[in-house]
Amino acid sequence: MSESAFTWRAGGCHCGGVRFEVALPAIVEAQTCNCSMCAKTGFVHVIVPESRFRIVKGAERLAEYTFNTRVAKHLFCAECGVKSFYRPRSNPDGWSVNARCLDATEGFELRIENFDGQNWEANAAGLAHLSKEHA
Amino acid sequence: MLQLAGHCHCGAIHVILEPGRPTAELPLRACQCGFCRRHGAATTSHPESRLHIEATPGSLNRYRFGRRAVEALLCEECGVYVASTLEADGRRFATLNIAGVALAGFEDRIPEIAIYDDETDEQRLARRKARWTPTVLVEAQPSA
């Protein structure tokens, strides 16, 4: 897919301290996850390669939380607690952006599937392609 | 008496809910405000319930926004949104984020959409006092 197939979309946390942009196609694959962390934060994953994500504002306001293998870097706004994006364990070469934090939901179609994160080891490989630069 | 226990992801904030009636009869709401949506919150409250929130000292981020009438209780360590609380008439009331503390008994429920945009300040306070759960909040090392 060529660069022009993507449109940069803006989003951020609740207090406005953290802002990001993510380049999304017209049809966006997203995942909810039933693992202990995602269930508690209500995260809706849009996983993208490094080149399709940028922090616009507030990197210094991000608090980092890790647990278990400590590979995933869970990032949230220290002011309002919102987790707008993070480095997922399944895709440490890319980013997972929270679809709930996008400013607008018009202009693209969000297709949400359930990811069984309670059985992460058996399922995570199925997500690896999402952060490849030329997927 | 039935007690439902839960905690934020890292365990710094624990909650105990005495539902006061069968959990199936308690509401489960998905508030559509910008804060609740971003946290994926699904909340419950009931005047016949009782809520006890125990936070490890230093773990509470008390976030206020909008009219600043309510404190949203967030975990400083893991970011999880636990509850929103209000002090009125010398009492504390709260609505509990079931998702944030993974409380048992609500697993198969689909939250009802809740939109409060058209309320006046007075209506909002009256609704919260009538519907939210009488709550005790303590900052202490978790006992369990």
PDB file of C-alpha atoms in Angstrom:
ATOM      1  CA  MET A   1       0.000   0.000   0.000  1.00  0.00           C
ATOM      2  CA  SER A   2       1.444   3.385  -0.931  1.00  0.00           C
ATOM      3  CA  GLU A   3       2.025   6.273   1.465  1.00  0.00           C
ATOM      4  CA  SER A   4      -0.895   8.165  -0.084  1.00  0.00           C
ATOM      5  CA  ALA A   5      -3.329   5.481   1.004  1.00  0.00           C
ATOM      6  CA  PHE A   6      -3.061   6.828   4.537  1.00  0.00           C
ATOM      7  CA  THR A   7      -4.528   9.940   6.107  1.00  0.00           C
ATOM      8  CA  TRP A   8      -3.059  11.499   9.245  1.00  0.00           C
ATOM      9  CA  ARG A   9      -5.647  11.593  12.037  1.00  0.00           C
ATOM     10  CA  ALA A  10      -5.278  13.473  15.305  1.00  0.00           C
ATOM     11  CA  GLY A  11      -6.143  12.439  18.826  1.00  0.00           C
ATOM     12  CA  GLY A  12      -5.219  12.814  22.443  1.00  0.00           C
ATOM     13  CA  CYS A  13      -5.960  12.351  26.111  1.00  0.00           C
ATOM     14  CA  HIS A  14      -8.793  14.008  28.031  1.00  0.00           C
ATOM     15  CA  CYS A  15      -6.991  16.996  29.568  1.00  0.00           C
ATOM     16  CA  GLY A  16      -5.324  17.895  26.268  1.00  0.00           C
ATOM     17  CA  GLY A  17      -1.802  17.511  27.597  1.00  0.00           C
ATOM     18  CA  VAL A  18      -0.926  14.595  25.312  1.00  0.00           C
ATOM     19  CA  ARG A  19      -1.568  14.834  21.566  1.00  0.00           C
ATOM     20  CA  PHE A  20      -0.678  12.430  18.769  1.00  0.00           C
ATOM     21  CA  GLU A  21      -1.195  11.803  15.071  1.00  0.00           C
ATOM     22  CA  VAL A  22      -1.580   8.455  13.362  1.00  0.00           C
ATOM     23  CA  ALA A  23      -1.746   7.661   9.651  1.00  0.00           C
ATOM     24  CA  LEU A  24      -4.764   5.443   9.017  1.00  0.00           C
ATOM     25  CA  PRO A  25      -6.153   3.728   5.919  1.00  0.00           C
ATOM     26  CA  ALA A  26      -9.807   3.954   4.889  1.00  0.00           C
ATOM     27  CA  ILE A  27     -10.569   0.677   6.657  1.00  0.00           C
ATOM     28  CA  VAL A  28      -8.942   0.392  10.071  1.00  0.00           C
ATOM     29  CA  GLU A  29      -8.453  -2.974  11.737  1.00  0.00           C
ATOM     30  CA  ALA A  30      -8.842  -2.635  15.500  1.00  0.00           C
ATOM     31  CA  GLN A  31      -8.826  -5.045  18.409  1.00  0.00           C
ATOM     32  CA  THR A  32     -10.365  -5.100  21.830  1.00  0.00           C
ATOM     33  CA  CYS A  33      -8.506  -7.337  24.276  1.00  0.00           C
ATOM     34  CA  ASN A  34      -9.634  -9.267  27.332  1.00  0.00           C
ATOM     35  CA  CYS A  35      -6.284  -9.322  29.160  1.00  0.00           C
ATOM     36  CA  SER A  36      -6.113  -7.866  32.666  1.00  0.00           C
ATOM     37  CA  MET A  37      -4.559  -4.602  31.511  1.00  0.00           C
ATOM     38  CA  CYS A  38      -6.650  -3.873  28.424  1.00  0.00           C
ATOM     39  CA  ALA A  39      -9.905  -4.740  30.174  1.00  0.00           C
ATOM     40  CA  LYS A  40      -9.146  -2.250  32.942  1.00  0.00           C
ATOM     41  CA  THR A  41      -8.214   0.573  30.593  1.00  0.00           C
ATOM     42  CA  GLY A  42     -10.868  -0.128  27.940  1.00  0.00           C
ATOM     43  CA  PHE A  43      -8.170   0.042  25.286  1.00  0.00           C
ATOM     44  CA  VAL A  44      -9.191  -0.354  21.626  1.00  0.00           C
ATOM     45  CA  HIS A  45      -6.018  -1.182  19.685  1.00  0.00           C
ATOM     46  CA  VAL A  46      -5.041   0.269  16.348  1.00  0.00           C
ATOM     47  CA  ILE A  47      -1.550  -1.132  15.781  1.00  0.00           C
ATOM     48  CA  VAL A  48       0.682   0.737  13.339  1.00  0.00           C
ATOM     49  CA  PRO A  49       4.361   0.783  12.305  1.00  0.00           C
ATOM     50  CA  GLU A  50       6.721   3.360  13.772  1.00  0.00           C
ATOM     51  CA  SER A  51       6.524   5.594  10.668  1.00  0.00           C
ATOM     52  CA  ARG A  52       2.754   6.019  10.905  1.00  0.00           C
ATOM     53  CA  PHE A  53       2.701   7.483  14.408  1.00  0.00           C
ATOM     54  CA  ARG A  54       4.032  10.636  16.004  1.00  0.00           C
ATOM     55  CA  ILE A  55       3.679  12.305  19.379  1.00  0.00           C
ATOM     56  CA  VAL A  56       2.727  15.913  18.739  1.00  0.00           C
ATOM     57  CA  LYS A  57       2.680  17.163  22.325  1.00  0.00           C
ATOM     58  CA  GLY A  58       3.169  16.035  25.891  1.00  0.00           C
ATOM     59  CA  ALA A  59       5.802  13.279  25.725  1.00  0.00           C
ATOM     60  CA  GLU A  60       7.124  14.624  29.025  1.00  0.00           C
ATOM     61  CA  ARG A  61       3.697  14.150  30.652  1.00  0.00           C
ATOM     62  CA  LEU A  62       3.601  10.427  29.960  1.00  0.00           C
ATOM     63  CA  ALA A  63       3.900   8.067  32.893  1.00  0.00           C
ATOM     64  CA  GLU A  64       5.168   4.566  32.142  1.00  0.00           C
ATOM     65  CA  TYR A  65       3.824   1.391  33.726  1.00  0.00           C
ATOM     66  CA  THR A  66       5.231  -2.082  33.170  1.00  0.00           C
ATOM     67  CA  PHE A  67       4.472  -5.491  34.649  1.00  0.00           C
ATOM     68  CA  ASN A  68       5.082  -9.200  34.089  1.00  0.00           C
ATOM     69  CA  THR A  69       7.644  -9.440  31.222  1.00  0.00           C
ATOM     70  CA  ARG A  70       7.954  -5.615  31.213  1.00  0.00           C
ATOM     71  CA  VAL A  71       8.235  -5.624  27.420  1.00  0.00           C
ATOM     72  CA  ALA A  72       5.079  -3.605  26.866  1.00  0.00           C
ATOM     73  CA  LYS A  73       5.524   0.041  27.832  1.00  0.00           C
ATOM     74  CA  HIS A  74       2.127   1.187  29.048  1.00  0.00           C
ATOM     75  CA  LEU A  75       1.998   4.970  28.762  1.00  0.00           C
ATOM     76  CA  PHE A  76      -0.648   7.199  30.241  1.00  0.00           C
ATOM     77  CA  CYS A  77      -1.122  10.915  30.841  1.00  0.00           C
ATOM     78  CA  ALA A  78       0.030  11.735  34.357  1.00  0.00           C
ATOM     79  CA  GLU A  79      -2.741  14.343  34.619  1.00  0.00           C
ATOM     80  CA  CYS A  80      -5.917  12.578  33.407  1.00  0.00           C
ATOM     81  CA  GLY A  81      -4.758   8.944  33.386  1.00  0.00           C
ATOM     82  CA  VAL A  82      -5.791   8.365  29.783  1.00  0.00           C
ATOM     83  CA  LYS A  83      -3.766   5.811  27.838  1.00  0.00           C
ATOM     84  CA  SER A  84      -3.762   7.257  24.314  1.00  0.00           C
ATOM     85  CA  PHE A  85      -1.070   4.929  22.917  1.00  0.00           C
ATOM     86  CA  TYR A  86       1.676   2.596  24.064  1.00  0.00           C
ATOM     87  CA  ARG A  87       4.401   0.177  22.989  1.00  0.00           C
ATOM     88  CA  PRO A  88       2.701  -3.216  22.891  1.00  0.00           C
ATOM     89  CA  ARG A  89       4.467  -6.454  23.731  1.00  0.00           C
ATOM     90  CA  SER A  90       3.036  -7.995  20.544  1.00  0.00           C
ATOM     91  CA  ASN A  91       4.498  -5.177  18.411  1.00  0.00           C
ATOM     92  CA  PRO A  92       7.462  -3.565  20.204  1.00  0.00           C
ATOM     93  CA  ASP A  93       8.663  -2.203  16.833  1.00  0.00           C
ATOM     94  CA  GLY A  94       5.466  -0.168  16.445  1.00  0.00           C
ATOM     95  CA  TRP A  95       2.724   1.516  18.403  1.00  0.00           C
ATOM     96  CA  SER A  96      -0.767   0.673  19.517  1.00  0.00           C
ATOM     97  CA  VAL A  97      -3.048   3.687  19.390  1.00  0.00           C
ATOM     98  CA  ASN A  98      -6.289   3.817  21.366  1.00  0.00           C
ATOM     99  CA  ALA A  99      -9.197   4.256  18.940  1.00  0.00           C
ATOM    100  CA  ARG A 100     -11.157   5.781  21.831  1.00  0.00           C
ATOM    101  CA  CYS A 101      -8.739   8.727  21.787  1.00  0.00           C
ATOM    102  CA  LEU A 102      -9.146   9.738  18.143  1.00  0.00           C
ATOM    103  CA  ASP A 103     -10.721  13.196  17.764  1.00  0.00           C
ATOM    104  CA  ALA A 104     -13.117  12.097  15.031  1.00  0.00           C
ATOM    105  CA  THR A 105     -14.477   8.785  13.856  1.00  0.00           C
ATOM    106  CA  GLU A 106     -15.627  10.052  10.472  1.00  0.00           C
ATOM    107  CA  GLY A 107     -13.700   9.486   7.259  1.00  0.00           C
ATOM    108  CA  PHE A 108     -12.698   5.911   7.911  1.00  0.00           C
ATOM    109  CA  GLU A 109     -14.303   2.645   8.902  1.00  0.00           C
ATOM    110  CA  LEU A 110     -13.288   1.046  12.194  1.00  0.00           C
ATOM    111  CA  ARG A 111     -13.555  -2.758  12.160  1.00  0.00           C
ATOM    112  CA  ILE A 112     -13.197  -4.013  15.713  1.00  0.00           C
ATOM    113  CA  GLU A 113     -12.415  -7.650  16.475  1.00  0.00           C
ATOM    114  CA  ASN A 114     -11.939  -9.377  19.812  1.00  0.00           C
ATOM    115  CA  PHE A 115      -8.386 -10.422  20.601  1.00  0.00           C
ATOM    116  CA  ASP A 116      -8.009 -13.182  23.198  1.00  0.00           C
ATOM    117  CA  GLY A 117      -5.267 -11.640  25.292  1.00  0.00           C
ATOM    118  CA  GLN A 118      -5.981 -14.025  28.156  1.00  0.00           C
ATOM    119  CA  ASN A 119      -4.223 -16.573  25.930  1.00  0.00           C
ATOM    120  CA  TRP A 120      -1.638 -14.111  24.710  1.00  0.00           C
ATOM    121  CA  GLU A 121       1.157 -16.593  23.940  1.00  0.00           C
ATOM    122  CA  ALA A 122      -1.087 -18.569  21.591  1.00  0.00           C
ATOM    123  CA  ASN A 123      -2.431 -15.524  19.746  1.00  0.00           C
ATOM    124  CA  ALA A 124       0.102 -12.694  19.713  1.00  0.00           C
ATOM    125  CA  ALA A 125       1.920 -13.844  16.570  1.00  0.00           C
ATOM    126  CA  GLY A 126      -1.233 -13.039  14.610  1.00  0.00           C
ATOM    127  CA  LEU A 127      -0.700  -9.337  15.330  1.00  0.00           C
ATOM    128  CA  ALA A 128       2.998  -9.085  14.391  1.00  0.00           C
ATOM    129  CA  HIS A 129       2.375  -8.038  10.772  1.00  0.00           C
ATOM    130  CA  LEU A 130       0.472  -4.924  11.836  1.00  0.00           C
ATOM    131  CA  SER A 131       3.629  -3.014  12.764  1.00  0.00           C
ATOM    132  CA  LYS A 132       5.668  -3.980   9.679  1.00  0.00           C
ATOM    133  CA  GLU A 133       6.580  -0.935   7.607  1.00  0.00           C
ATOM    134  CA  HIS A 134       5.395  -2.388   4.315  1.00  0.00           C
ATOM    135  CA  ALA A 135       2.615  -4.665   5.409  1.00  0.00           C
TER     136      ALA A 135
ATOM    137  CA  MET B   1     -23.332  -9.815  53.545  1.00  0.00           C
ATOM    138  CA  LEU B   2     -22.130 -10.134  49.967  1.00  0.00           C
ATOM    139  CA  GLN B   3     -18.955  -8.227  49.250  1.00  0.00           C
ATOM    140  CA  LEU B   4     -17.375  -7.826  45.836  1.00  0.00           C
ATOM    141  CA  ALA B   5     -13.667  -7.031  45.768  1.00  0.00           C
ATOM    142  CA  GLY B   6     -11.528  -5.556  43.032  1.00  0.00           C
ATOM    143  CA  HIS B   7      -8.479  -3.410  42.408  1.00  0.00           C
ATOM    144  CA  CYS B   8      -6.671  -1.348  39.811  1.00  0.00           C
ATOM    145  CA  HIS B   9      -4.083  -3.135  37.681  1.00  0.00           C
ATOM    146  CA  CYS B  10      -1.075  -2.688  39.967  1.00  0.00           C
ATOM    147  CA  GLY B  11      -3.098  -3.231  43.155  1.00  0.00           C
ATOM    148  CA  ALA B  12      -2.377   0.115  44.794  1.00  0.00           C
ATOM    149  CA  ILE B  13      -6.096   0.907  45.012  1.00  0.00           C
ATOM    150  CA  HIS B  14      -8.522  -1.705  46.323  1.00  0.00           C
ATOM    151  CA  VAL B  15     -12.302  -1.491  46.437  1.00  0.00           C
ATOM    152  CA  ILE B  16     -14.987  -3.457  48.248  1.00  0.00           C
ATOM    153  CA  LEU B  17     -18.572  -3.065  47.063  1.00  0.00           C
ATOM    154  CA  GLU B  18     -21.500  -4.241  49.174  1.00  0.00           C
ATOM    155  CA  PRO B  19     -24.070  -4.287  46.370  1.00  0.00           C
ATOM    156  CA  GLY B  20     -27.067  -4.116  48.723  1.00  0.00           C
ATOM    157  CA  ARG B  21     -29.182  -5.993  46.194  1.00  0.00           C
ATOM    158  CA  PRO B  22     -28.535  -8.622  43.503  1.00  0.00           C
ATOM    159  CA  THR B  23     -25.787  -7.353  41.207  1.00  0.00           C
ATOM    160  CA  ALA B  24     -28.021  -8.088  38.211  1.00  0.00           C
ATOM    161  CA  GLU B  25     -30.296  -5.321  39.495  1.00  0.00           C
ATOM    162  CA  LEU B  26     -27.517  -2.755  39.724  1.00  0.00           C
ATOM    163  CA  PRO B  27     -27.157  -0.408  36.759  1.00  0.00           C
ATOM    164  CA  LEU B  28     -24.160  -0.573  34.465  1.00  0.00           C
ATOM    165  CA  ARG B  29     -23.644   2.643  32.539  1.00  0.00           C
ATOM    166  CA  ALA B  30     -21.377   3.762  29.718  1.00  0.00           C
ATOM    167  CA  CYS B  31     -21.218   7.523  30.162  1.00  0.00           C
ATOM    168  CA  GLN B  32     -20.422   9.172  26.828  1.00  0.00           C
ATOM    169  CA  CYS B  33     -18.448  12.134  28.153  1.00  0.00           C
ATOM    170  CA  GLY B  34     -14.935  12.603  26.808  1.00  0.00           C
ATOM    171  CA  PHE B  35     -13.338  11.351  30.015  1.00  0.00           C
ATOM    172  CA  CYS B  36     -15.375   8.153  30.436  1.00  0.00           C
ATOM    173  CA  ARG B  37     -15.138   7.278  26.734  1.00  0.00           C
ATOM    174  CA  ARG B  38     -11.359   7.524  26.700  1.00  0.00           C
ATOM    175  CA  HIS B  39     -11.128   5.346  29.805  1.00  0.00           C
ATOM    176  CA  GLY B  40     -13.643   2.837  28.410  1.00  0.00           C
ATOM    177  CA  ALA B  41     -15.535   3.198  31.676  1.00  0.00           C
ATOM    178  CA  ALA B  42     -18.532   1.077  32.674  1.00  0.00           C
ATOM    179  CA  THR B  43     -19.846   2.340  35.963  1.00  0.00           C
ATOM    180  CA  THR B  44     -22.315   1.314  38.623  1.00  0.00           C
ATOM    181  CA  SER B  45     -23.838   3.107  41.570  1.00  0.00           C
ATOM    182  CA  HIS B  46     -26.828   2.590  43.832  1.00  0.00           C
ATOM    183  CA  PRO B  47     -27.983   4.339  47.009  1.00  0.00           C
ATOM    184  CA  GLU B  48     -28.481   0.949  48.708  1.00  0.00           C
ATOM    185  CA  SER B  49     -24.921  -0.139  47.899  1.00  0.00           C
ATOM    186  CA  ARG B  50     -21.908   0.710  50.046  1.00  0.00           C
ATOM    187  CA  LEU B  51     -18.437   1.277  48.648  1.00  0.00           C
ATOM    188  CA  HIS B  52     -15.120   1.175  50.460  1.00  0.00           C
ATOM    189  CA  ILE B  53     -12.052   2.463  48.608  1.00  0.00           C
ATOM    190  CA  GLU B  54      -8.630   1.835  50.105  1.00  0.00           C
ATOM    191  CA  ALA B  55      -5.683   3.546  48.427  1.00  0.00           C
ATOM    192  CA  THR B  56      -2.022   3.022  49.254  1.00  0.00           C
ATOM    193  CA  PRO B  57      -0.620   6.365  50.408  1.00  0.00           C
ATOM    194  CA  GLY B  58       0.665   8.311  47.395  1.00  0.00           C
ATOM    195  CA  SER B  59      -1.239   6.232  44.846  1.00  0.00           C
ATOM    196  CA  LEU B  60      -4.216   8.543  44.317  1.00  0.00           C
ATOM    197  CA  ASN B  61      -4.368  10.990  41.444  1.00  0.00           C
ATOM    198  CA  ARG B  62      -7.468  13.090  42.091  1.00  0.00           C
ATOM    199  CA  TYR B  63      -8.359  14.521  38.667  1.00  0.00           C
ATOM    200  CA  ARG B  64     -10.936  17.272  38.331  1.00  0.00           C
ATOM    201  CA  PHE B  65     -12.271  18.727  35.091  1.00  0.00           C
ATOM    202  CA  GLY B  66     -15.244  20.643  33.686  1.00  0.00           C
ATOM    203  CA  ARG B  67     -17.212  22.095  36.619  1.00  0.00           C
ATOM    204  CA  ARG B  68     -14.650  20.529  38.980  1.00  0.00           C
ATOM    205  CA  ALA B  69     -17.415  19.260  41.275  1.00  0.00           C
ATOM    206  CA  VAL B  70     -16.212  15.658  41.157  1.00  0.00           C
ATOM    207  CA  GLU B  71     -12.889  13.968  41.818  1.00  0.00           C
ATOM    208  CA  ALA B  72     -12.024  11.187  39.400  1.00  0.00           C
ATOM    209  CA  LEU B  73      -9.798   8.773  41.304  1.00  0.00           C
ATOM    210  CA  LEU B  74      -6.959   7.489  39.130  1.00  0.00           C
ATOM    211  CA  CYS B  75      -4.049   5.275  40.064  1.00  0.00           C
ATOM    212  CA  GLU B  76      -0.743   7.161  39.897  1.00  0.00           C
ATOM    213  CA  GLU B  77       1.126   3.920  39.211  1.00  0.00           C
ATOM    214  CA  CYS B  78      -0.938   2.177  36.498  1.00  0.00           C
ATOM    215  CA  GLY B  79      -3.268   4.968  35.320  1.00  0.00           C
ATOM    216  CA  VAL B  80      -6.483   3.008  35.861  1.00  0.00           C
ATOM    217  CA  TYR B  81      -9.674   5.008  36.481  1.00  0.00           C
ATOM    218  CA  VAL B  82     -11.271   3.578  39.625  1.00  0.00           C
ATOM    219  CA  ALA B  83     -14.186   5.811  40.601  1.00  0.00           C
ATOM    220  CA  SER B  84     -15.600   9.308  40.619  1.00  0.00           C
ATOM    221  CA  THR B  85     -16.490  10.765  43.981  1.00  0.00           C
ATOM    222  CA  LEU B  86     -18.365  13.757  45.286  1.00  0.00           C
ATOM    223  CA  GLU B  87     -18.621  15.237  48.769  1.00  0.00           C
ATOM    224  CA  ALA B  88     -22.025  16.695  49.596  1.00  0.00           C
ATOM    225  CA  ASP B  89     -23.845  17.301  52.869  1.00  0.00           C
ATOM    226  CA  GLY B  90     -20.833  15.950  54.735  1.00  0.00           C
ATOM    227  CA  ARG B  91     -21.011  12.588  52.978  1.00  0.00           C
ATOM    228  CA  ARG B  92     -19.050  11.026  50.153  1.00  0.00           C
ATOM    229  CA  PHE B  93     -20.789   9.496  47.148  1.00  0.00           C
ATOM    230  CA  ALA B  94     -19.224   7.601  44.267  1.00  0.00           C
ATOM    231  CA  THR B  95     -19.816   5.853  41.005  1.00  0.00           C
ATOM    232  CA  LEU B  96     -17.492   2.893  40.543  1.00  0.00           C
ATOM    233  CA  ASN B  97     -15.751   1.951  37.290  1.00  0.00           C
ATOM    234  CA  ILE B  98     -16.508  -1.776  37.193  1.00  0.00           C
ATOM    235  CA  ALA B  99     -14.165  -2.241  34.220  1.00  0.00           C
ATOM    236  CA  GLY B 100     -11.241  -0.549  35.961  1.00  0.00           C
ATOM    237  CA  VAL B 101     -11.360  -2.812  39.001  1.00  0.00           C
ATOM    238  CA  ALA B 102     -12.633  -5.950  37.176  1.00  0.00           C
ATOM    239  CA  LEU B 103     -15.460  -6.498  39.626  1.00  0.00           C
ATOM    240  CA  ALA B 104     -17.063  -9.946  39.403  1.00  0.00           C
ATOM    241  CA  GLY B 105     -20.748 -10.268  38.616  1.00  0.00           C
ATOM    242  CA  PHE B 106     -20.931  -7.854  35.681  1.00  0.00           C
ATOM    243  CA  GLU B 107     -19.037  -9.895  33.055  1.00  0.00           C
ATOM    244  CA  ASP B 108     -21.830 -10.529  30.585  1.00  0.00           C
ATOM    245  CA  ARG B 109     -23.518  -7.184  30.933  1.00  0.00           C
ATOM    246  CA  ILE B 110     -23.681  -4.637  28.126  1.00  0.00           C
ATOM    247  CA  PRO B 111     -23.622  -1.174  29.662  1.00  0.00           C
ATOM    248  CA  GLU B 112     -26.463   1.199  28.908  1.00  0.00           C
ATOM    249  CA  ILE B 113     -25.436   4.373  27.097  1.00  0.00           C
ATOM    250  CA  ALA B 114     -25.686   7.378  29.419  1.00  0.00           C
ATOM    251  CA  ILE B 115     -25.657  10.992  28.190  1.00  0.00           C
ATOM    252  CA  TYR B 116     -25.884  13.830  30.701  1.00  0.00           C
ATOM    253  CA  ASP B 117     -25.056  16.774  28.433  1.00  0.00           C
ATOM    254  CA  ASP B 118     -28.323  18.640  28.956  1.00  0.00           C
ATOM    255  CA  GLU B 119     -28.278  18.711  32.761  1.00  0.00           C
ATOM    256  CA  THR B 120     -27.992  21.933  34.728  1.00  0.00           C
ATOM    257  CA  ASP B 121     -25.492  22.002  37.619  1.00  0.00           C
ATOM    258  CA  GLU B 122     -28.388  21.594  40.070  1.00  0.00           C
ATOM    259  CA  GLN B 123     -29.849  18.616  38.220  1.00  0.00           C
ATOM    260  CA  ARG B 124     -26.442  16.998  38.032  1.00  0.00           C
ATOM    261  CA  LEU B 125     -25.804  17.340  41.760  1.00  0.00           C
ATOM    262  CA  ALA B 126     -29.297  16.055  42.590  1.00  0.00           C
ATOM    263  CA  ARG B 127     -28.861  13.024  40.332  1.00  0.00           C
ATOM    264  CA  ARG B 128     -25.525  12.150  41.836  1.00  0.00           C
ATOM    265  CA  LYS B 129     -26.764  12.495  45.418  1.00  0.00           C
ATOM    266  CA  ALA B 130     -29.792  10.332  44.633  1.00  0.00           C
ATOM    267  CA  ARG B 131     -28.074   7.628  42.586  1.00  0.00           C
ATOM    268  CA  TRP B 132     -24.438   7.412  43.623  1.00  0.00           C
ATOM    269  CA  THR B 133     -23.191   5.021  46.271  1.00  0.00           C
ATOM    270  CA  PRO B 134     -22.412   6.139  49.847  1.00  0.00           C
ATOM    271  CA  THR B 135     -18.658   5.698  50.013  1.00  0.00           C
ATOM    272  CA  VAL B 136     -15.748   5.677  52.409  1.00  0.00           C
ATOM    273  CA  LEU B 137     -12.329   6.560  50.999  1.00  0.00           C
ATOM    274  CA  VAL B 138      -9.241   5.836  53.075  1.00  0.00           C
ATOM    275  CA  GLU B 139      -5.579   6.187  52.274  1.00  0.00           C
ATOM    276  CA  ALA B 140      -3.795   3.321  54.005  1.00  0.00           C
ATOM    277  CA  GLN B 141      -1.688   0.287  53.256  1.00  0.00           C
ATOM    278  CA  PRO B 142      -4.084  -2.381  51.919  1.00  0.00           C
ATOM    279  CA  SER B 143      -5.157  -4.662  54.754  1.00  0.00           C
ATOM    280  CA  ALA B 144      -5.517  -7.712  52.527  1.00  0.00           C
TER     281      ALA B 144
END
